[in-house]
Every structure is written in C-alpha cells, then in structure tokens.
Tab-separated table of C-alpha atoms in Angstrom:
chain	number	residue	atom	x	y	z
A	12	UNK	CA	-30.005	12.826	24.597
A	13	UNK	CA	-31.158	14.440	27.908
A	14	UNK	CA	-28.344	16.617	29.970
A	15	UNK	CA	-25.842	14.933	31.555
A	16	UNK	CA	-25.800	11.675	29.207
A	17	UNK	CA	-22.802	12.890	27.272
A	18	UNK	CA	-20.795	11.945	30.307
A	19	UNK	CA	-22.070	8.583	31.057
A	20	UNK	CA	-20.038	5.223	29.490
A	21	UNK	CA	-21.278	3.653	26.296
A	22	UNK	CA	-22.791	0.633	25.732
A	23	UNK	CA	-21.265	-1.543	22.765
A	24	UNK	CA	-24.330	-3.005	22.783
A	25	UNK	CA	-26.553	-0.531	21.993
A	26	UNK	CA	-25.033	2.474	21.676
A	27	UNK	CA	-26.917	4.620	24.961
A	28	UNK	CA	-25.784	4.583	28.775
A	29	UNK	CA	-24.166	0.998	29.320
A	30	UNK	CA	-26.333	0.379	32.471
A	31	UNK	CA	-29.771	-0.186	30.102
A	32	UNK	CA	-31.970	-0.398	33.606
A	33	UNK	CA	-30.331	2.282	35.585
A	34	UNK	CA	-33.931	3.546	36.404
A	35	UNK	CA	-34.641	1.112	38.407
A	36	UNK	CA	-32.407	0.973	41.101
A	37	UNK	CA	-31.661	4.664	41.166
A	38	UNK	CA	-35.115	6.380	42.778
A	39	UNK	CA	-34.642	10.034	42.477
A	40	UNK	CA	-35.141	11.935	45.825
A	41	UNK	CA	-38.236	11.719	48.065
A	42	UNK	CA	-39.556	8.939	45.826
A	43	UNK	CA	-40.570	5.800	46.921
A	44	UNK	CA	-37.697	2.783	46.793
A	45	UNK	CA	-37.483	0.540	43.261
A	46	UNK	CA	-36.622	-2.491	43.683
A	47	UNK	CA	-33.271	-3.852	42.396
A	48	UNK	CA	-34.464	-6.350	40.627
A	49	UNK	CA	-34.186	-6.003	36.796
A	50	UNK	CA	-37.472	-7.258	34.988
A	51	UNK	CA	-37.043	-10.687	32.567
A	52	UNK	CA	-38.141	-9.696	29.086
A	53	UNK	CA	-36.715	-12.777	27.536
A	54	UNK	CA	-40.609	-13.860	27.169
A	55	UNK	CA	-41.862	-11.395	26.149
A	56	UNK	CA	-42.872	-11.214	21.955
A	57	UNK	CA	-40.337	-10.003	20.226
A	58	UNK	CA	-40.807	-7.657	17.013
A	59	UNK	CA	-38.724	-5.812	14.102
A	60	UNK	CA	-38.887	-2.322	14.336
A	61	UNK	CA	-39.308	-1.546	10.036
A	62	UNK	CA	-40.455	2.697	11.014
A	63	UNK	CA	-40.271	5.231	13.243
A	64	UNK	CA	-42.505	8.343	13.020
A	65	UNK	CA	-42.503	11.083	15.904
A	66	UNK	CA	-41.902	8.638	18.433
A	67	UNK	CA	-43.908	6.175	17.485
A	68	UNK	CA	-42.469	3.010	16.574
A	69	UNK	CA	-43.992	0.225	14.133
A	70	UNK	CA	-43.049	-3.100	14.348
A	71	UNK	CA	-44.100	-6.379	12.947
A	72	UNK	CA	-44.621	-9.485	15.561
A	73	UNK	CA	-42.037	-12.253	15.118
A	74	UNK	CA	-43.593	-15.342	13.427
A	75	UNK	CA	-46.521	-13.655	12.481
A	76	UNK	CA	-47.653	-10.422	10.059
A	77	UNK	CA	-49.342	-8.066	12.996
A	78	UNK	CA	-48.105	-4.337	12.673
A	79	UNK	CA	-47.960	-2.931	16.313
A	80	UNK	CA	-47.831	0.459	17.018
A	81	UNK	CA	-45.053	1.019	19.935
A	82	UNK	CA	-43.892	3.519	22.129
A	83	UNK	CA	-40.687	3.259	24.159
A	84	UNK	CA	-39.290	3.198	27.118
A	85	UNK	CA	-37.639	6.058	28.926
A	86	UNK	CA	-34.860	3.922	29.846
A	87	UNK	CA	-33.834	3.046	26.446
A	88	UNK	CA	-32.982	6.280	25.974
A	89	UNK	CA	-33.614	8.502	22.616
A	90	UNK	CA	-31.665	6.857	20.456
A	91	UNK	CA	-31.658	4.066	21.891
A	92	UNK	CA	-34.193	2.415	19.519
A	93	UNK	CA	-33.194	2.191	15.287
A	94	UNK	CA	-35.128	0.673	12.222
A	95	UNK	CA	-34.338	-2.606	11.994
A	96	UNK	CA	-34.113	-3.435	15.620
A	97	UNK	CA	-35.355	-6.418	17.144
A	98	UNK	CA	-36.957	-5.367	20.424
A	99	UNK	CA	-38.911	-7.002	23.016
A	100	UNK	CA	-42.705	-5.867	23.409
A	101	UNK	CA	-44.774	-5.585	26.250
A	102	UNK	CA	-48.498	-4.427	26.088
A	103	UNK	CA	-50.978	-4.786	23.382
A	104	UNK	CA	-49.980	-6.666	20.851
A	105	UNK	CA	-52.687	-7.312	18.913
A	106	UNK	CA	-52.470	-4.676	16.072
A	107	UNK	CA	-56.038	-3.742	16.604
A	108	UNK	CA	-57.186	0.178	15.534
A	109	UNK	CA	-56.228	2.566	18.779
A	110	UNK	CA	-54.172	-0.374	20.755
A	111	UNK	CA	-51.041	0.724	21.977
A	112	UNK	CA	-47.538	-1.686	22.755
A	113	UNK	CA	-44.429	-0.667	24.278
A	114	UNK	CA	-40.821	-1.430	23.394
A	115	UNK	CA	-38.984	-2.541	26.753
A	116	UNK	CA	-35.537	-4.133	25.751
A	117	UNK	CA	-33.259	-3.902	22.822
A	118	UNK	CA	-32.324	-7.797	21.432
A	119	UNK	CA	-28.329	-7.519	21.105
A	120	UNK	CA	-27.637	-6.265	17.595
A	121	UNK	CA	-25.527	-8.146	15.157
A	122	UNK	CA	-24.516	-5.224	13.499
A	123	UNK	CA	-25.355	-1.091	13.361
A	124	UNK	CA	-24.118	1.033	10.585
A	125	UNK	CA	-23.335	4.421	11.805
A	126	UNK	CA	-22.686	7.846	10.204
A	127	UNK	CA	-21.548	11.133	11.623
A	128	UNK	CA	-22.349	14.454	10.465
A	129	UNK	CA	-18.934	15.749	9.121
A	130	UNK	CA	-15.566	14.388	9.965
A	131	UNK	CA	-15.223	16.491	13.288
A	132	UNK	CA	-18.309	15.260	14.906
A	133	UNK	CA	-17.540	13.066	17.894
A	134	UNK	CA	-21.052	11.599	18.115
A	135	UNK	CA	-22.054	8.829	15.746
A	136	UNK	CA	-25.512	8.460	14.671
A	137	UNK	CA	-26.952	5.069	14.077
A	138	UNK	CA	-28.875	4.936	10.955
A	139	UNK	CA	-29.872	0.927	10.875
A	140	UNK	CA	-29.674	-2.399	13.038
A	141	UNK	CA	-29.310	-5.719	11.852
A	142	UNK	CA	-28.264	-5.709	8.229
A	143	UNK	CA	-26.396	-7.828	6.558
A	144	UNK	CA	-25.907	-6.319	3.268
A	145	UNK	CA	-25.060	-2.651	2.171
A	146	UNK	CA	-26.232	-1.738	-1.369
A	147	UNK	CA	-24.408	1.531	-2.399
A	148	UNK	CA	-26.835	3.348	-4.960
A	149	UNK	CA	-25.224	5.377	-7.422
A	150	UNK	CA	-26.438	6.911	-10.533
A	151	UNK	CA	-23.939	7.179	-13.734
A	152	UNK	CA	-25.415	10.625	-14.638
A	153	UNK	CA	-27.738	12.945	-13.848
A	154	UNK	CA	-26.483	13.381	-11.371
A	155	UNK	CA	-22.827	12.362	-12.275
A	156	UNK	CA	-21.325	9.570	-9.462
A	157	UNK	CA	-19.155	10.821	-6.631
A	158	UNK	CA	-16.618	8.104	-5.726
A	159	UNK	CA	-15.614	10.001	-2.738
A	160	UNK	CA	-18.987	9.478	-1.299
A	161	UNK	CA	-19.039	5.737	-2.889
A	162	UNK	CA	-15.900	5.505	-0.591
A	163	UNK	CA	-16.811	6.989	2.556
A	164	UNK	CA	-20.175	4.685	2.541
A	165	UNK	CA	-17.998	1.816	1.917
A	166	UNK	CA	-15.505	2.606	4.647
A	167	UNK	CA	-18.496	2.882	6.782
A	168	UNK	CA	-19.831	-0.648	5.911
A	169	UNK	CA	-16.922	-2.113	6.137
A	170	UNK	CA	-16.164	-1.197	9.381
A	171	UNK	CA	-20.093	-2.452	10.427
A	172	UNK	CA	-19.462	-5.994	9.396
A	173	UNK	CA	-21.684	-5.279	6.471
A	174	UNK	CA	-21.028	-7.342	2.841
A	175	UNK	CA	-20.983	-4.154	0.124
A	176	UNK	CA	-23.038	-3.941	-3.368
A	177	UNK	CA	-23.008	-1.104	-5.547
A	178	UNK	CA	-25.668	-0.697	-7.348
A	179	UNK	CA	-25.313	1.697	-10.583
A	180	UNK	CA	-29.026	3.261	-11.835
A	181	UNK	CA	-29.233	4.993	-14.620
A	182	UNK	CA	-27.248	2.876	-17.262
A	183	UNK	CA	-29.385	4.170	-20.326
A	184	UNK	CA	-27.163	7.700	-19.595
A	185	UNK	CA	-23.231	6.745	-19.182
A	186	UNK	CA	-21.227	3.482	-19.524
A	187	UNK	CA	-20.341	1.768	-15.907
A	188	UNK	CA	-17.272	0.419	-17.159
A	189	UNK	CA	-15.082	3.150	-15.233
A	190	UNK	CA	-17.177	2.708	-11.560
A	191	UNK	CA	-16.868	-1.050	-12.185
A	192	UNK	CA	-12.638	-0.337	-12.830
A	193	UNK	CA	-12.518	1.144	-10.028
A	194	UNK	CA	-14.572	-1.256	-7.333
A	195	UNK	CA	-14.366	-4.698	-8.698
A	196	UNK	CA	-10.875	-4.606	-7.805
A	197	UNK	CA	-11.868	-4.315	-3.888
A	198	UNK	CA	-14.120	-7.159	-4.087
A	199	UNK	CA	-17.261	-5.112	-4.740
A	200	UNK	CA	-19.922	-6.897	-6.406
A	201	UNK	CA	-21.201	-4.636	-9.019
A	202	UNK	CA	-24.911	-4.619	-10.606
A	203	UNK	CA	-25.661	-1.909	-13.433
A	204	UNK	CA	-29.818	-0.995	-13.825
A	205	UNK	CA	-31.184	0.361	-17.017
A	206	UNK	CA	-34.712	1.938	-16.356
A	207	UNK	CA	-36.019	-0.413	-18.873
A	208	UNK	CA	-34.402	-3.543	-18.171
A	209	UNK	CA	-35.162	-6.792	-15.352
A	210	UNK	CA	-34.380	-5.774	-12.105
A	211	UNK	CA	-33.890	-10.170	-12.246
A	212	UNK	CA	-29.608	-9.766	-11.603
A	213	UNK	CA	-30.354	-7.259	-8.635
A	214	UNK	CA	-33.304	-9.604	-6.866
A	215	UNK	CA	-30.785	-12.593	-6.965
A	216	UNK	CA	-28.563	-10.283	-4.986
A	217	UNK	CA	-31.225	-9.153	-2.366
A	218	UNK	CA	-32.812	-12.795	-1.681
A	219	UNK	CA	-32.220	-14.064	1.508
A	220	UNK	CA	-30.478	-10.707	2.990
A	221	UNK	CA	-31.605	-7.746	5.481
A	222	UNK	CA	-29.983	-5.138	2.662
A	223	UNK	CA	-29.881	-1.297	3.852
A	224	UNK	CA	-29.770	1.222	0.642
A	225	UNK	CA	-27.875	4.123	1.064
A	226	UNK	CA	-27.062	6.590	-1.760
A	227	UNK	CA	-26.654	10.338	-2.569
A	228	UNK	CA	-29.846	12.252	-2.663
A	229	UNK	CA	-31.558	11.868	-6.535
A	230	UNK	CA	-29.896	8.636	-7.310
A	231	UNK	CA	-32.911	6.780	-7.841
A	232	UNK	CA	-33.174	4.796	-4.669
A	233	UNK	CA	-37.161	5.336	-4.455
A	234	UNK	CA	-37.690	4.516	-7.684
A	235	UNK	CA	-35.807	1.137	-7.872
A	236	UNK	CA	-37.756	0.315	-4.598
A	237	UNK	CA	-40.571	1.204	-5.966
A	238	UNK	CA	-39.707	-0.949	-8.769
A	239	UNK	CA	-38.666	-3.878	-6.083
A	240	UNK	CA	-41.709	-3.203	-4.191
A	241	UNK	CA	-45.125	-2.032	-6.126
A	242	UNK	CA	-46.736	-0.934	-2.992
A	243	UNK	CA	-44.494	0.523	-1.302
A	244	UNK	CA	-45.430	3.764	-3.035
A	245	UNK	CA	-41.789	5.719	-2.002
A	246	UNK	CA	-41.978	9.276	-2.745
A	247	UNK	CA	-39.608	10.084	-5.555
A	248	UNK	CA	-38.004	13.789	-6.384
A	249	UNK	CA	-36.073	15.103	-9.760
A	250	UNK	CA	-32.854	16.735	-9.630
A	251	UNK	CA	-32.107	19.990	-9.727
A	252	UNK	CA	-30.765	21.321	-13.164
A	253	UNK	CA	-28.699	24.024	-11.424
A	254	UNK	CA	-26.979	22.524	-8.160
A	255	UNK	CA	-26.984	18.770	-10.020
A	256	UNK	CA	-28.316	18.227	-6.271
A	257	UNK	CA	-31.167	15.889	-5.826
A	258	UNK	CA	-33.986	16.511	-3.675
A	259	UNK	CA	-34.646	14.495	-0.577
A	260	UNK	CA	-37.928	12.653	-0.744
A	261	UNK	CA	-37.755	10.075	1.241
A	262	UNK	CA	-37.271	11.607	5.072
A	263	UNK	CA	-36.989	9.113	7.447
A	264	UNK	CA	-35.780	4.998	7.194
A	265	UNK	CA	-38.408	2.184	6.283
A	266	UNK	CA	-37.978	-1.800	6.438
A	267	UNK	CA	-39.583	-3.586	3.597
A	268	UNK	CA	-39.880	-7.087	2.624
A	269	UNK	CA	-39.837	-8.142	-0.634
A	270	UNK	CA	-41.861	-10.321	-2.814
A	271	UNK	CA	-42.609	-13.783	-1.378
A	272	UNK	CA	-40.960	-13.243	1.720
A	273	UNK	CA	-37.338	-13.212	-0.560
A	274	UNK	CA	-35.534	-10.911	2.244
A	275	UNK	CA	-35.655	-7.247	3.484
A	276	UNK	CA	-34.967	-3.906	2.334
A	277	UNK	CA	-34.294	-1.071	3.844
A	278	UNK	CA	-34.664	2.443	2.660
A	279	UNK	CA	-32.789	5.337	4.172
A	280	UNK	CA	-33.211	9.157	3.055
A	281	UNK	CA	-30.350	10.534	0.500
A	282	UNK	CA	-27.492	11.773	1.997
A	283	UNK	CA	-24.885	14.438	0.893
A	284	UNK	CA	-22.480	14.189	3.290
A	285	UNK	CA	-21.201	11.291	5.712
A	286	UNK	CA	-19.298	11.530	8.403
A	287	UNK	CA	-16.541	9.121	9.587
A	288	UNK	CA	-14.983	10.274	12.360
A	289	UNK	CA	-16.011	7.138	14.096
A	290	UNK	CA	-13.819	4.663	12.479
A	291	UNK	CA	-10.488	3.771	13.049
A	292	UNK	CA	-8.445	3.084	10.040
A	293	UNK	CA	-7.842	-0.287	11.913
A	294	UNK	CA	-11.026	-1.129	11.503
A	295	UNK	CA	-10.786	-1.112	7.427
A	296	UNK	CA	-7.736	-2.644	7.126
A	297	UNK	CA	-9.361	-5.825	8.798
A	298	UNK	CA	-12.322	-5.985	5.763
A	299	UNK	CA	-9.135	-6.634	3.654
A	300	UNK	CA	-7.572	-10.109	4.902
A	301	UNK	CA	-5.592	-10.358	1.798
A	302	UNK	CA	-3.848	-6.712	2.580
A	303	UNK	CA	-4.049	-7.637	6.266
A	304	UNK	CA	-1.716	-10.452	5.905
A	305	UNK	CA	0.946	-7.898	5.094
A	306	UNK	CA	1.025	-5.701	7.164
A	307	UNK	CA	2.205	-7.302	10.059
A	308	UNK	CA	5.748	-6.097	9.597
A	309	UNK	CA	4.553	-2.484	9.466
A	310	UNK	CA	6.351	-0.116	11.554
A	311	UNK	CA	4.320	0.493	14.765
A	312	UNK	CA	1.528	3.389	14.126
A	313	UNK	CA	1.566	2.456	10.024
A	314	UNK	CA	-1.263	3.873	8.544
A	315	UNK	CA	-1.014	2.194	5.383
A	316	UNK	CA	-1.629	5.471	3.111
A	317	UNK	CA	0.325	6.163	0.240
A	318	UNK	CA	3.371	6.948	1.193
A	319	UNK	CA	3.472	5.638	4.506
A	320	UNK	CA	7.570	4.898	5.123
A	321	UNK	CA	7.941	0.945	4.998
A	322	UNK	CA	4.411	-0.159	4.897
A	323	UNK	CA	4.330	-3.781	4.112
A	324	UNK	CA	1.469	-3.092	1.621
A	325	UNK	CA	4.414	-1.576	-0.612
A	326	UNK	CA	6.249	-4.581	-0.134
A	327	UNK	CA	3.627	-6.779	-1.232
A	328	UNK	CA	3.182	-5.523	-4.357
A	329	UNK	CA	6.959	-5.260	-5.288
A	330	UNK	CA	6.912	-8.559	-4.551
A	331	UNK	CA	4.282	-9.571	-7.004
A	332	UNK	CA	2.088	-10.983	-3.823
A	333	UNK	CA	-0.818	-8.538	-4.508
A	334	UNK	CA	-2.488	-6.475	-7.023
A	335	UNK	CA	-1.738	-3.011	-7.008
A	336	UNK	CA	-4.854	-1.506	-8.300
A	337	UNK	CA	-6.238	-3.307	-5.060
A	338	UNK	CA	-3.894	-1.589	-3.081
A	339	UNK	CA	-4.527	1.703	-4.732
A	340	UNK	CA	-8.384	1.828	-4.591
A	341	UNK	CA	-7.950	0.771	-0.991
A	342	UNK	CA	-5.596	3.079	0.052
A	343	UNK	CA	-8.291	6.008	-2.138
A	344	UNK	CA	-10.471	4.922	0.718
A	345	UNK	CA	-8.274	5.757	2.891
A	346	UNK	CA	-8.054	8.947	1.369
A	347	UNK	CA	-11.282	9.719	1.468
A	348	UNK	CA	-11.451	9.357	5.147
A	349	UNK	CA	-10.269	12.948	5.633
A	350	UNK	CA	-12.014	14.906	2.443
A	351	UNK	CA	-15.521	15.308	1.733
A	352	UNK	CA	-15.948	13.315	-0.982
C-alpha cells in the first residue's frame, strides 16, 4: 500500500481504492492529459490466478490449460490481486518460454476470505478469492488440536459465505470422537484421515468445489495434498518436539486442480494466529438461520454471548425450540472472537 492509500474509500469489490481506474483521469502535474475514458476489458481472456511469486503472477487461460506468466497493473494496487482471482489479461498470452501478460481488471469476486494479524489490527488481509468451500485441517495429536483456532477459522468462513469442513489428520494417534462432539452440532461436516487409509470419503467432499485449506502450521496439510495431488510435490516439515509448534513449509498460497478435472484446491501456508477484528458478530449470527430466527426479540445491541440479559437464544432453548449444545458451541465461537485461541 503506497502513502496516502490508507485514507482513500474501500472498494467492496475488491478490497483497494474504490475508484479501480483513478489513473486515468487524474494526470499528475506537467504531464500530458489522459483521457477519461475507462478502457473495456470485458474481451479481453480471462484467467485464474492459482500463484503469486515476487510479483509475478501465474494464471491459467479460461477454457484452455496455458500457464501465463503475468504482471500487474499499477492501478490495481498491491493487494489488489489474490490467488484464486479471476482477472482479465491483456498481452501475451500464449504461455510460450520468456512471453510476458499483464493482469488489467479484477472479475467481481464471489467471495474473499480474509484474516487479520491479531485482534487489534484494523487492516484485513485477503488470503483467497473465489472459494466455495473451507476445509479446516486439524491434526488429533502431534500436535494436539486447538479448538480456539478451529473457531476463529470458522468464524472467519462463515462470515465469507464459505460452506465449512473440518478435516481431522492424524487418526492413527487420538480418537476424533471429542472434535466431532463438539462441531457436528454446528452443522460442520466432519471427515477423520488415517495416514494409511482412502482419502475416497474426503475426494467425495472436494469434487465439484474451489476448496481453500487452512490449518495450524504441522497439521499435515502438505502431506494430504500431496496425497490428493502426486505432483504437486508440497514441501512438508515435522514438528517441533519442544514448542509442539510446526514448521511452516509451505510459504506462499497455490491453486491446484485435482484429478480429472474433479474441482480445485487451494493450499495456504500454516498459520498460528488469526485475526478477526474484521467481522462483526452480525455477520455470524446470519450463518446460523436456525439461531437467527430467534433473535429477533433481542434487546437492541444483543450480542448473543452467554449471558447476554434477555437474549432470545436463551429463550429458545427453554422453550425446547433449539438444541443447546448448538447454542453453546456457537456462542464458544463467539468467545473465541476476543482470545487467541
């Protein structure tokens, strides 16, 4: 972000100054006049961005298999480009060795899960465009699951749009049963992997989806997609006897399609922390329509926590109208909103 762009209005769109083409009709001084007309990319080939690597982006042509090699334009700004954007390309793009294509519009996102760094952080970082599906990777031990950070991810999704999966590795060290106690009550689909078993019950899940993995650093996540995905040839890391911390090994987001063209994957690196000081608790209540429904009596300002005088979610539950263990692992998310997991 270059000086000055703190202060300018957001885009919904796509997250960077909300007039995209401001370059063009705003010549700095002593330059020659732009013209005011905005260029038409709408023919222009479009391509998913699936890696980004010192500011070069790779994409793959729409309707095709060419990987193009893309820079960007200035007026998209610096973040104004994620993995698994669609874009619009102008340029080469052929592919060939040493050709060169550039990325001149952003095609409006259907969704964009964010993260910020900590909880006081007022600047959201977009970690992935268009996914459908958000597979939570967790291992049972080794090291030992953190439902705080299962939580925080979750809140995070939910308030993207995105359909949650948790994904438990490491079933040859620990039982699930607890994890899946605690989840299945939300609605989250749970799938358990043993090292040795068919990874059949997790493909069924991924077919047909744009599904971005996101777990705590030494779950596993390189390994299963190395298991998913032969050559994608994912670094993968131990964990560290001492600090039960894993070791980050895979440093930087990557699309990948599976097998026969069954959907997309995409990998993000392990994360220890994550930040939610962008969502509103609004925003989580809404993934619930069930809870929702009841909490249109709530005095004005309700947060819906534990505790929270004359909630309607209390109500509900006296009143036999919903479960309260859903009400209770929702309201744990809630929680976890405000503690580091």
């Amino acid at each position: 972000m270059v000086a000055g762009d703190r202060d300018r209005p957001v885009s919904p769109r796509y997250g960077i100054q909300s007039d995209d083409h401001a370059g063009f009709d705003r010549p700095g001084r002593r330059s020659r006049p732009r013209t005011k007309d905005r260029p038409d990319y709408s023919v222009k080939p479009i391509g998913r961005v699936i890696g980004i690597d010192r500011g070069r982006f790779a994409c793959i042509v729409e309707g095709g298999e060419d990987r193009v090699v893309a820079t960007k334009a200035r007026v998209l700004g610096r973040k104004g480009v994620i993995v698994g954007d669609r874009v619009y390309l102008d340029g080469d793009v052929s592919g060939e060795a040493g050709t060169l294509a550039r990325i001149v519009d952003v095609v409006e996102r259907s969704s964009v899960l964010r993260r910020t760094a900590d909880d006081d952080d007022p600047y959201e970082r977009p970690i992935v465009a268009n996914a459908d599906q958000l597979v939570i990777v967790t291992a049972l031990a080794d090291p030992p699951p953190r439902t705080g950070m299962i939580d925080r991810i979750l809140v995070a999704g939910f308030d993207a749009g995105l359909e949650p999966l948790l994904c438990l590795t490491k079933a040859d060290l620990a039982s699930p049963d607890e994890l899946r106690a605690a989840y299945e009550p939300l609605g989250v689909r749970v799938v358990v992997i043993d090292p040795e078993a068919s990874l059949a019950p997790l493909q069924a899940e991924l077919a047909g989806h744009t599904s971005v993995l996101v777990g705590h650093s030494g779950v596993g996540k390189s390994t299963l997609v190395n298991r998913l995905i032969p050559q994608a040839e994912r670094q993968t890391g131990h964990v560290n006897a001492v600090t039960g911390r894993g070791r980050h090994t895979s440093t930087s987001a990557v699309a990948l399609e599976l097998p026969d063209r069954a959907g997309w994957v995409i990998d993000t690196p392990g994360v220890r922390s994550f930040g939610l000081s962008h969502v509103h608790p609004a925003s989580i209540i809404e993934a619930f329509p069930d809870l929702a429904e009841h909490t249109s009596d709530c005095p004005r300002g309700c947060t819906h926590e534990a505790g929270a005088p004359g909630c309607g979610l209390d109500t509900a539950v006296a009143a036999g109208a919903v479960a309260e263990a859903r009400v209770a692992s929702y309201r744990r998310m809630l929680a976890h909103r405000h503690d580091r997991g």
